[in-house]
mmCIF file of C-alpha atoms (C1' of nucleotides) in Angstrom:
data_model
loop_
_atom_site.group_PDB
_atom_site.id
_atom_site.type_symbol
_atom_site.label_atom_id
_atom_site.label_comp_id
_atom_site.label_asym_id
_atom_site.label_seq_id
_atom_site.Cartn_x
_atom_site.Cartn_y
_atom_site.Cartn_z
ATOM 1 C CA UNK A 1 0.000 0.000 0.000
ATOM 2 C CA UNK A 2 0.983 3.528 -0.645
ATOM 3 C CA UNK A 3 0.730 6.358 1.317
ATOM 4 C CA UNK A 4 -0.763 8.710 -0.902
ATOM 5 C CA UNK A 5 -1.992 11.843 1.096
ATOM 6 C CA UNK A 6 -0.010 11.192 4.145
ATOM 7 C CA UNK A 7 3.255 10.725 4.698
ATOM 8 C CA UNK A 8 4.821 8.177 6.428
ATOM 9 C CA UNK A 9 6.231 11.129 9.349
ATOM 10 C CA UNK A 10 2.883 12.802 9.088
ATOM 11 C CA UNK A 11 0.900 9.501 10.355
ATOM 12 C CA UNK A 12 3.591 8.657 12.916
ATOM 13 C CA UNK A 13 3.018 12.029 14.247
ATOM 14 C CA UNK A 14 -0.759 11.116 14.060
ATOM 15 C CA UNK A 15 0.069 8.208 16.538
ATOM 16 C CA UNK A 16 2.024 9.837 18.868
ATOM 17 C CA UNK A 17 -0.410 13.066 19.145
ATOM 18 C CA UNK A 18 -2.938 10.526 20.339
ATOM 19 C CA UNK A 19 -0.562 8.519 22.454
ATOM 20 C CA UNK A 20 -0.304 5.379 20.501
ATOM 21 C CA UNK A 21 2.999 4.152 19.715
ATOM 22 C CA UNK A 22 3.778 3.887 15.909
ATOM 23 C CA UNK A 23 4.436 0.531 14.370
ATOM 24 C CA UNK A 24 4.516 -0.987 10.901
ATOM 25 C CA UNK A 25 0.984 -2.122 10.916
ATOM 26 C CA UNK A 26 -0.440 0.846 13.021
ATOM 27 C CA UNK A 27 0.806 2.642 10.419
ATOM 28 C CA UNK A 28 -0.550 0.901 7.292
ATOM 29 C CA UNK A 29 -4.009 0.898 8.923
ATOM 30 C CA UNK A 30 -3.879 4.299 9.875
ATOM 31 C CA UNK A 31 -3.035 4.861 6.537
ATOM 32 C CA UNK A 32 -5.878 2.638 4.925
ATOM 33 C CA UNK A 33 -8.275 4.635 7.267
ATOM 34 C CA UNK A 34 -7.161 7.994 6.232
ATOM 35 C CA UNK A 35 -6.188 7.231 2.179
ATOM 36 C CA UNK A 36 -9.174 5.143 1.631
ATOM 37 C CA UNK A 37 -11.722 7.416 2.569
ATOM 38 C CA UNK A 38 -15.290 5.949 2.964
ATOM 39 C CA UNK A 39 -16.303 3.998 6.386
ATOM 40 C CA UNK A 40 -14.738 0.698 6.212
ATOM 41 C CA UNK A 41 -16.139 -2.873 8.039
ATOM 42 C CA UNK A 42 -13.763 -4.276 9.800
ATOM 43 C CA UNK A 43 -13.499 -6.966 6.662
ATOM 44 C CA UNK A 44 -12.818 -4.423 4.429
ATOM 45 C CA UNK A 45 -10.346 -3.311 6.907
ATOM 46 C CA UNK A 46 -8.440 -6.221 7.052
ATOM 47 C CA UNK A 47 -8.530 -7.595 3.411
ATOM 48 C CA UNK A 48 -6.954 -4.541 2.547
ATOM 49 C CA UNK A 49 -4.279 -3.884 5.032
ATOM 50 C CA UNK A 50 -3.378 -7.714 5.102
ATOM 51 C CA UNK A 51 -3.302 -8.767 1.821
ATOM 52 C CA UNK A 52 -1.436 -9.848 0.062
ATOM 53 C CA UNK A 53 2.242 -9.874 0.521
ATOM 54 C CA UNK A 54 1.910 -8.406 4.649
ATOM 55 C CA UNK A 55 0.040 -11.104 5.968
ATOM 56 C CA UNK A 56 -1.402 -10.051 9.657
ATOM 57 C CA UNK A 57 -3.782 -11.951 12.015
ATOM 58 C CA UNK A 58 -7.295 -10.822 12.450
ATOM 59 C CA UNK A 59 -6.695 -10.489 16.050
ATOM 60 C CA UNK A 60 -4.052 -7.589 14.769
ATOM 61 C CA UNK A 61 -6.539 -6.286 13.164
ATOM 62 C CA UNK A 62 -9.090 -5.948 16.264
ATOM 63 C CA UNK A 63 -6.545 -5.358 18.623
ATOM 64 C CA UNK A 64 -5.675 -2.075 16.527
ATOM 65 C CA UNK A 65 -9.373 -1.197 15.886
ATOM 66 C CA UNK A 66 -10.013 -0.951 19.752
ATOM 67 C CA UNK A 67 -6.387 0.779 20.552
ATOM 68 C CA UNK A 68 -7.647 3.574 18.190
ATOM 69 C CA UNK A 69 -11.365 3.348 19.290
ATOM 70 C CA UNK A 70 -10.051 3.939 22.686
ATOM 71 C CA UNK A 71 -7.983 6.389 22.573
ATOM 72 C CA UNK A 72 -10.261 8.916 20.463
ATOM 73 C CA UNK A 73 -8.497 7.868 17.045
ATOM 74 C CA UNK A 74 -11.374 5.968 15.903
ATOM 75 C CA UNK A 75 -14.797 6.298 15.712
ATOM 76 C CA UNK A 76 -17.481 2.841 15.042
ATOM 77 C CA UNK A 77 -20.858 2.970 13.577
ATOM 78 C CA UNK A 78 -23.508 0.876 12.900
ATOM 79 C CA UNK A 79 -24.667 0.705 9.538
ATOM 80 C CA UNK A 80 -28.237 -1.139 10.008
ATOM 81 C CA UNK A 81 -28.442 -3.962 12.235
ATOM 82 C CA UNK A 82 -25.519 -5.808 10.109
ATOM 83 C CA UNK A 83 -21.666 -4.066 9.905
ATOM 84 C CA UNK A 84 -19.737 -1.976 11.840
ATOM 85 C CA UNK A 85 -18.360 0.486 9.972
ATOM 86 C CA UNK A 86 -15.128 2.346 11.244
ATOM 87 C CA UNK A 87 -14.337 6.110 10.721
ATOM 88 C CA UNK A 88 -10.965 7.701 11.589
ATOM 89 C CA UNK A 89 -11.784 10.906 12.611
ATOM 90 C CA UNK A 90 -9.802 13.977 12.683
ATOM 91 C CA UNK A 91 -12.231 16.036 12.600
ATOM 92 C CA UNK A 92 -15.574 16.011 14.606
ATOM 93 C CA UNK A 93 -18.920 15.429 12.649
ATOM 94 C CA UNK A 94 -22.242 13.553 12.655
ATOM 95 C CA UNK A 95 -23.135 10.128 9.887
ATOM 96 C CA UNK A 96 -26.043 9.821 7.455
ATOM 97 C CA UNK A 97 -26.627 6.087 7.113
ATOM 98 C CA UNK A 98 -28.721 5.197 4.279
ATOM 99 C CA UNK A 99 -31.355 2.681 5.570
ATOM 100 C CA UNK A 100 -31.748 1.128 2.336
ATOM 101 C CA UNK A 101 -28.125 0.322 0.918
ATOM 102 C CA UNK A 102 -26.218 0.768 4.493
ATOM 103 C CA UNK A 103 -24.053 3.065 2.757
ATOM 104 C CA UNK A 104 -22.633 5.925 5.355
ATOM 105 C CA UNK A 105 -21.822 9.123 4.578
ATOM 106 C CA UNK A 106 -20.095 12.105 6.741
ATOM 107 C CA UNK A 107 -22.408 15.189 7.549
ATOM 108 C CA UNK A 108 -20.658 18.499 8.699
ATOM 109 C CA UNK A 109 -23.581 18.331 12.143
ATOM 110 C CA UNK A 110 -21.581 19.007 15.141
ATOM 111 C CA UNK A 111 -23.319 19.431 18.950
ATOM 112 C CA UNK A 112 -22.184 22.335 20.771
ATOM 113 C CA UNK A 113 -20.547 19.957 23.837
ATOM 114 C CA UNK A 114 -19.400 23.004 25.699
ATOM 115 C CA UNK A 115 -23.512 24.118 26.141
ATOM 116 C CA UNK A 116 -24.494 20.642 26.941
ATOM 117 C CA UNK A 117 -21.716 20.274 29.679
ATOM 118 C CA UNK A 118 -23.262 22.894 32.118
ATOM 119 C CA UNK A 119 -26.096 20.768 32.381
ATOM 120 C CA UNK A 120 -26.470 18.500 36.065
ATOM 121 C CA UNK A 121 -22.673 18.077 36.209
ATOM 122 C CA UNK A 122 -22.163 15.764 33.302
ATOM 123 C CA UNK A 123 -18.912 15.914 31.739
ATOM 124 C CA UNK A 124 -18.719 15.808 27.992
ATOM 125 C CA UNK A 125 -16.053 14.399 26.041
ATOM 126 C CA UNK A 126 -17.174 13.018 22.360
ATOM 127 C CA UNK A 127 -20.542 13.212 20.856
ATOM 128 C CA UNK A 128 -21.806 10.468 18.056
ATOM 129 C CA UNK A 129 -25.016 11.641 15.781
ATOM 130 C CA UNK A 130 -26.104 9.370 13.172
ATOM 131 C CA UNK A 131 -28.706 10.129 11.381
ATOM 132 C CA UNK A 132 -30.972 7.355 9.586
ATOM 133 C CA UNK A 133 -32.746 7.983 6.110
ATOM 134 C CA UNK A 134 -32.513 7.236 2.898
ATOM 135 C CA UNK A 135 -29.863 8.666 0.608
ATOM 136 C CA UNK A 136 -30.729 10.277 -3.092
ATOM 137 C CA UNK A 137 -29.662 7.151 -4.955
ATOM 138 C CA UNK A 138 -31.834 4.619 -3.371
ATOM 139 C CA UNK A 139 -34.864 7.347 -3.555
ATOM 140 C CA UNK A 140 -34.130 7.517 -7.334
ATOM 141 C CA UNK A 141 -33.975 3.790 -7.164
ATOM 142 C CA UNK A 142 -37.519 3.300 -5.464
ATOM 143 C CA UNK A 143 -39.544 4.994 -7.615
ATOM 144 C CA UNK B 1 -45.600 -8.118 36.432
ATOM 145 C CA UNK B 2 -47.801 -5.247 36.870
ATOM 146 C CA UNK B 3 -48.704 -1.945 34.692
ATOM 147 C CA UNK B 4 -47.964 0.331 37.232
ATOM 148 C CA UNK B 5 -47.619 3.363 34.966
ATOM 149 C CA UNK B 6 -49.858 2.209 31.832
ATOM 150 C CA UNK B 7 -53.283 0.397 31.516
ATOM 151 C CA UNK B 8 -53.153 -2.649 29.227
ATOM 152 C CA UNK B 9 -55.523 -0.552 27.029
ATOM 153 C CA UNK B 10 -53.195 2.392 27.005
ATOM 154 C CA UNK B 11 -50.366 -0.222 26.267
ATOM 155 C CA UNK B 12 -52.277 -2.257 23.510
ATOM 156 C CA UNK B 13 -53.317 1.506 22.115
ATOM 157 C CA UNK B 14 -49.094 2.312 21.570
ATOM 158 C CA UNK B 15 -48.332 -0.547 19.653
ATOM 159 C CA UNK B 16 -51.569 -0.421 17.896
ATOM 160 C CA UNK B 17 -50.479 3.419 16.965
ATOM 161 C CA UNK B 18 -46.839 1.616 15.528
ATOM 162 C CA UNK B 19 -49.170 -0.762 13.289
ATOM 163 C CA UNK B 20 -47.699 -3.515 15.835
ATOM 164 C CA UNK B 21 -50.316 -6.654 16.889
ATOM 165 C CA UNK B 22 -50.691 -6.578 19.796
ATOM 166 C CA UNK B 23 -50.200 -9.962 21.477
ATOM 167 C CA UNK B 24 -49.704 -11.229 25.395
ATOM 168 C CA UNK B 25 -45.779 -11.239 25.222
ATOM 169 C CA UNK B 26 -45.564 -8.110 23.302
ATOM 170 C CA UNK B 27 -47.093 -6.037 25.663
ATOM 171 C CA UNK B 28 -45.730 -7.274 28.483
ATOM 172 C CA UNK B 29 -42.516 -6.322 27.133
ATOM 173 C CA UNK B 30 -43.541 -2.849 26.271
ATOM 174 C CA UNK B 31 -44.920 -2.723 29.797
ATOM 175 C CA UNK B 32 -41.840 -3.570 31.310
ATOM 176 C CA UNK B 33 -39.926 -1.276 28.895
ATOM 177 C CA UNK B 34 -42.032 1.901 29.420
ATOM 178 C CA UNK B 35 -42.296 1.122 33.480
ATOM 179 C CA UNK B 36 -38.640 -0.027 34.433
ATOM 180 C CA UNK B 37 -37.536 3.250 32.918
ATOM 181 C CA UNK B 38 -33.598 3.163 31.937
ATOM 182 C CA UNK B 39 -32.116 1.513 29.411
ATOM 183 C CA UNK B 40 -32.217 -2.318 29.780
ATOM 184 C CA UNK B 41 -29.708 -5.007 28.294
ATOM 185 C CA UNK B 42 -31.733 -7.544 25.976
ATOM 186 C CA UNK B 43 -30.582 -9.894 28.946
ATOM 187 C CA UNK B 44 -32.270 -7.629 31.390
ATOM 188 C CA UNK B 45 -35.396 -7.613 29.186
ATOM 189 C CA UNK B 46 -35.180 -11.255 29.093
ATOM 190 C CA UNK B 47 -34.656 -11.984 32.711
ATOM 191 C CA UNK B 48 -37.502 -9.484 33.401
ATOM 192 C CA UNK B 49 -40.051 -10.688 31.373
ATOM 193 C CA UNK B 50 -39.951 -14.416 31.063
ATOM 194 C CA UNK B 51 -39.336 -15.088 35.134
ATOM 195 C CA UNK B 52 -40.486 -16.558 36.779
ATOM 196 C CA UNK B 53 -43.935 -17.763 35.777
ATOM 197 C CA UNK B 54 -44.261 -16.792 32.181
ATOM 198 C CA UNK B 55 -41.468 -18.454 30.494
ATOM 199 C CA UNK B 56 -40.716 -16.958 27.071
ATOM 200 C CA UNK B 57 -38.335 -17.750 25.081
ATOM 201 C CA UNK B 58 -34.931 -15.615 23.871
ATOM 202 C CA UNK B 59 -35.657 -16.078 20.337
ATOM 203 C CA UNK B 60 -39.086 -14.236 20.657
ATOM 204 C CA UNK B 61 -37.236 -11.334 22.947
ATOM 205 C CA UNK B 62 -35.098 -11.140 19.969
ATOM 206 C CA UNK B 63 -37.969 -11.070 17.741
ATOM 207 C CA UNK B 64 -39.830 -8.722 19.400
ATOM 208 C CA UNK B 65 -37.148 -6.075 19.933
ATOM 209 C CA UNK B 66 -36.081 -6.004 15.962
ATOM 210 C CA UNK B 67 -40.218 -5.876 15.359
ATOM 211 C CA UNK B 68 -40.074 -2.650 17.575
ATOM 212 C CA UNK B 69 -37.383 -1.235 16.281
ATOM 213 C CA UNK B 70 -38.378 -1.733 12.863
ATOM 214 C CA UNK B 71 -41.661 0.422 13.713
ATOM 215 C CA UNK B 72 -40.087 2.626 15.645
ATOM 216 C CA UNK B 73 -41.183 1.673 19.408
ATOM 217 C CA UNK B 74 -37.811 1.222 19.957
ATOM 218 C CA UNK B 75 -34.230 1.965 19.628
ATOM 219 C CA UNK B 76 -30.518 0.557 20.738
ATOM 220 C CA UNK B 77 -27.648 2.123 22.088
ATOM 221 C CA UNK B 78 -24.395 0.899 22.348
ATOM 222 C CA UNK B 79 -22.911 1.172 26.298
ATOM 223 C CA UNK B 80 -19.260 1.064 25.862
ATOM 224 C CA UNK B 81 -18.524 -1.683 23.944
ATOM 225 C CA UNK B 82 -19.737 -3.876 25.831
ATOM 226 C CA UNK B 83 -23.718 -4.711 25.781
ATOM 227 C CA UNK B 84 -26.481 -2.746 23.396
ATOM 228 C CA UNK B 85 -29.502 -1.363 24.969
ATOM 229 C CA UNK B 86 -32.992 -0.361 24.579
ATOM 230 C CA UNK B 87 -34.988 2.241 24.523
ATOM 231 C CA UNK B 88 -38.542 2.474 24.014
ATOM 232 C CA UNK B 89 -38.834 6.232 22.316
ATOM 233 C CA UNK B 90 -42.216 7.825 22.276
ATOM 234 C CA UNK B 91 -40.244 10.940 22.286
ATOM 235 C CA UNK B 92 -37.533 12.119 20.628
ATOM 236 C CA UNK B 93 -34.073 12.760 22.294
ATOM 237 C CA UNK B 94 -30.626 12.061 23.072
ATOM 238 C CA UNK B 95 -28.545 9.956 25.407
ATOM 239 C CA UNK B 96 -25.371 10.498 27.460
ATOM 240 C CA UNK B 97 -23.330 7.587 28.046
ATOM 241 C CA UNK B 98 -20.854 7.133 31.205
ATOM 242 C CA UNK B 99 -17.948 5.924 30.057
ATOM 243 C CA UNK B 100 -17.204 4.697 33.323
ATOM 244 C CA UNK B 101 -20.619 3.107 34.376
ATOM 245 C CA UNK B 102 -21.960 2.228 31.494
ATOM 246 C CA UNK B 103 -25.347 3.645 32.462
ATOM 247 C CA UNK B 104 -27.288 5.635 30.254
ATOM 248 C CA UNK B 105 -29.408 8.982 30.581
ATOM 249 C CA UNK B 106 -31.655 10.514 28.327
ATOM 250 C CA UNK B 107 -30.907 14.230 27.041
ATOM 251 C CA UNK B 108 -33.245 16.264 25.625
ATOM 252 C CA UNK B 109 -31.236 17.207 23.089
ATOM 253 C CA UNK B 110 -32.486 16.919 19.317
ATOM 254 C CA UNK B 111 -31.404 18.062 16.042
ATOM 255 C CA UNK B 112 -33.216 19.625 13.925
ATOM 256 C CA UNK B 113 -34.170 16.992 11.168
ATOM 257 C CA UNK B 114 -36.202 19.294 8.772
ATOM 258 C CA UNK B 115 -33.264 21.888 8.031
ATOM 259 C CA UNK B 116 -31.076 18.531 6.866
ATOM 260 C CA UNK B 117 -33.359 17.514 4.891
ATOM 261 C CA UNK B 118 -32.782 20.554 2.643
ATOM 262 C CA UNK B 119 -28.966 19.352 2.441
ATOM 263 C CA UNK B 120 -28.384 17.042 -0.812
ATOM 264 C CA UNK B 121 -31.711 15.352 -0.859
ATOM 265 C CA UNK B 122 -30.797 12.912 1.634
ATOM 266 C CA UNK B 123 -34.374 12.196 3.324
ATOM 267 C CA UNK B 124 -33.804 11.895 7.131
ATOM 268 C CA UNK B 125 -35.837 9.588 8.808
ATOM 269 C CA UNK B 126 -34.654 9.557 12.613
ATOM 270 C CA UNK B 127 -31.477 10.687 14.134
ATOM 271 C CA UNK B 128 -29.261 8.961 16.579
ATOM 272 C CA UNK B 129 -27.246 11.037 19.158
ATOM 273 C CA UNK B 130 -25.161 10.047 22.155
ATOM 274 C CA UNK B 131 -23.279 11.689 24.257
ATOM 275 C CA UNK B 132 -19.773 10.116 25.647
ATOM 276 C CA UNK B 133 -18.784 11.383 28.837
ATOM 277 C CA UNK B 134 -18.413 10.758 32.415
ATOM 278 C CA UNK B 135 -21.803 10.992 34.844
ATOM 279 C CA UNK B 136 -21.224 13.124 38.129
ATOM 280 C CA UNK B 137 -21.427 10.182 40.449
ATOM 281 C CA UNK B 138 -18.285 8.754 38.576
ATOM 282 C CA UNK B 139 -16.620 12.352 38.331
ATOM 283 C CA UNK B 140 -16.920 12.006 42.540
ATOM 284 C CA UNK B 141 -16.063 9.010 42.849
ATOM 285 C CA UNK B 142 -12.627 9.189 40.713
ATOM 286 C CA UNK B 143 -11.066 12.031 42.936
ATOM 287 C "C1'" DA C 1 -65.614 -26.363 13.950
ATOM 288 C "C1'" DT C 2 -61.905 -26.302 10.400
ATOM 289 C "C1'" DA C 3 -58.619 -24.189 7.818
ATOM 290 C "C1'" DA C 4 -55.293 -20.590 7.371
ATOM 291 C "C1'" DT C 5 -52.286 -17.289 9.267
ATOM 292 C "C1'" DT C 6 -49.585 -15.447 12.714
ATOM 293 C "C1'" DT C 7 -46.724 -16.016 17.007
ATOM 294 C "C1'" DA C 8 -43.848 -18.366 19.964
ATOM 295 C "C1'" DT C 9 -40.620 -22.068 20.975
ATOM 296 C "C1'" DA C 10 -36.383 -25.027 21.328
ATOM 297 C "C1'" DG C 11 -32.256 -25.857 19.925
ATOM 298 C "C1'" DA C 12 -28.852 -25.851 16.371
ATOM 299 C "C1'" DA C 13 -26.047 -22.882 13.405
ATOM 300 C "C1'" DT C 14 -23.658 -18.817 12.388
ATOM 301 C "C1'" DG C 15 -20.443 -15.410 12.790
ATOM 302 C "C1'" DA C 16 -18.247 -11.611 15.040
ATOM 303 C "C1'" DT C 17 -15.255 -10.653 18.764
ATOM 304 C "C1'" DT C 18 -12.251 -11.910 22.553
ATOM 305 C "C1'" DC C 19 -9.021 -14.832 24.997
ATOM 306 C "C1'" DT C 20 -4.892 -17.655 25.751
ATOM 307 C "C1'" DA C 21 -0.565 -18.955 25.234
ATOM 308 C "C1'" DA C 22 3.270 -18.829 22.318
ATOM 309 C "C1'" DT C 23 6.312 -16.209 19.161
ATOM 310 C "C1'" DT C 24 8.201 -12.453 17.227
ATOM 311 C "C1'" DT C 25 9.693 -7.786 17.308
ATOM 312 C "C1'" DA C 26 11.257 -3.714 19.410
ATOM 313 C "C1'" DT C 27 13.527 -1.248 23.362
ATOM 314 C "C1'" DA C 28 16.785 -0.697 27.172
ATOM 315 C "C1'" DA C 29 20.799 -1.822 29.863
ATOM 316 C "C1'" DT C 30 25.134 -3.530 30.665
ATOM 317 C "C1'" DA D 1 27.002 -6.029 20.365
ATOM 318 C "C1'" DT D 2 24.470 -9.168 23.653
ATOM 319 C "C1'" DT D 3 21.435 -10.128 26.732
ATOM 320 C "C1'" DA D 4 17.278 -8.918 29.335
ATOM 321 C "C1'" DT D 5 12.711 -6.736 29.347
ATOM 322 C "C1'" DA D 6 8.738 -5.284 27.551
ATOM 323 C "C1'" DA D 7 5.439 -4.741 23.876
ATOM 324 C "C1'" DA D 8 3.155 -6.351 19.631
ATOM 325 C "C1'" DT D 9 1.591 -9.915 16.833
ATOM 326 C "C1'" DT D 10 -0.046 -14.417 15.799
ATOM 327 C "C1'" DA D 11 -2.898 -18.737 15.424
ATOM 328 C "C1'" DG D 12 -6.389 -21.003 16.870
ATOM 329 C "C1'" DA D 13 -9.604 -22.107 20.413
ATOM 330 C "C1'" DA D 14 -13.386 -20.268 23.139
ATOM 331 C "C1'" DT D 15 -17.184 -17.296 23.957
ATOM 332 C "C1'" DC D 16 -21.299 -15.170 23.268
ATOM 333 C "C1'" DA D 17 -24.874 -12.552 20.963
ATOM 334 C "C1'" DT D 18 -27.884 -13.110 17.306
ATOM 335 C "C1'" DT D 19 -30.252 -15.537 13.620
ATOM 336 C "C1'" DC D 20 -32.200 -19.564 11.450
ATOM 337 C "C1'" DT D 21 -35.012 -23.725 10.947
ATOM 338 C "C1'" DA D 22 -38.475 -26.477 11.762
ATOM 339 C "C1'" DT D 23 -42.209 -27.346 14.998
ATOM 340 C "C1'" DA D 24 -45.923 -26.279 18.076
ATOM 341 C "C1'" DA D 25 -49.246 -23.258 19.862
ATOM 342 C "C1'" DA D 26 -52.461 -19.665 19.425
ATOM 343 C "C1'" DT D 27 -55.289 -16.582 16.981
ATOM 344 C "C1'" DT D 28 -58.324 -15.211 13.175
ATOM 345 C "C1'" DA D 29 -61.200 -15.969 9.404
ATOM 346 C "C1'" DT D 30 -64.364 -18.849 6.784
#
DNA sequence: ATAATTTATAGAATGATTCTAATTTATAAT
DNA sequence: ATTATAAATTAGAATCATTCTATAAATTAT
């Protein structure tokens, strides 16, 4: 795999900003989350970061996926009631998931945290909006 | 188990409204969903409304929570990673989650569906939105 | 009543995720 | 460099939630 958009220093720096420690295969997922755009399944995930010359467990692979999940690097959604779908995000925003064909796209909606955080004593840290619908395509499709 | 909050009419009159049958089991669970308040596990569901006397099967907790949720009664949140829970929703809002506890609040927060809409045809159906953060009682109890 | 349809059941099957123990790789110390 | 220490990765077994299949029970319609 290639890193097209990101450098090889540029991801390691990614790691470290979020505490992880870089390695060979943190880096080529980061770099398959980031590169690849979209919201991957975790099969997606690893068939491309695994195949087909740098062979890596599936256990990697999940091991990784929570790492980044946990510490903020890493966002996972549910598309319908089948897939997770994983999002590495840099940036915070909300999901439209299209009921029909599961597809997920990124939606600039963003809650104001700081607000919501002066109510009862509740602190805030991350917010997660999906929002469920049906996306142009499919309503072209159904007619 | 006993109706505390709803009548069996009022009960049989929600799922009625959601084009759901209603049947012995299914209101029962709705019963126990709308009464226990909080967000129940599908194991706390389960344990609640097939003990003692009335045994009920899993398979028909299963089926009755993706019937729900298909009309609407009902929707699932993900607590940590760890166990999904339910929500029966005859109003719209948000939840916090305690990353510590696991439990779940509601939050009236709610966006506002009908200005998305106008974004890129994308027809919004519902919206998802929860809150990650750490509840007050686990804020004290981490000093 | 009888037939037809819907619900509920038990238990097996599936499939995603985690666990365990072993191995490899990287890091630190002498 | 070499050895010791820790961290990351691996393979495969184990776990566990969910779905499926085929059957039985209950409800509704004729």
């Amino acid at each position: 795999m290639d890193y097209k958009d990101y450098s090889k220093e540029e991801l390691t720096t990614v790691l470290q900003e979020h505490g992880i420690q870089p390695t060979a295969l943190r880096l080529e997922l980061l770099a398959y989350l980031l590169c690849a755009g979209g919201h991957p399944t975790r099969e997606e995930i690893h068939a491309a970061v695994c195949q087909p010359e740098s062979k890596c467990s599936l256990a990697s692979i999940y091991n990784i996926i929570n790492l980044f999940a946990e510490k903020g690097l890493l966002v996972s959604i549910r598309s319908g009631d089948n897939f997770v779908r994983y999002d590495a995000t840099l940036a915070p925003h909300g999901h439209f998931h299209c009921s029909k064909c599961n597809e997920i796209w990124n939606v600039p909606v963003n809650l104001d945290l700081e607000r919501l955080s002066q109510l009862q004593g509740f602190r805030c840290d991350s917010s997660e909006i999906v929002i469920h619908g049906v996306c142009p395509e499919c309503q072209k499709n159904s007619l």
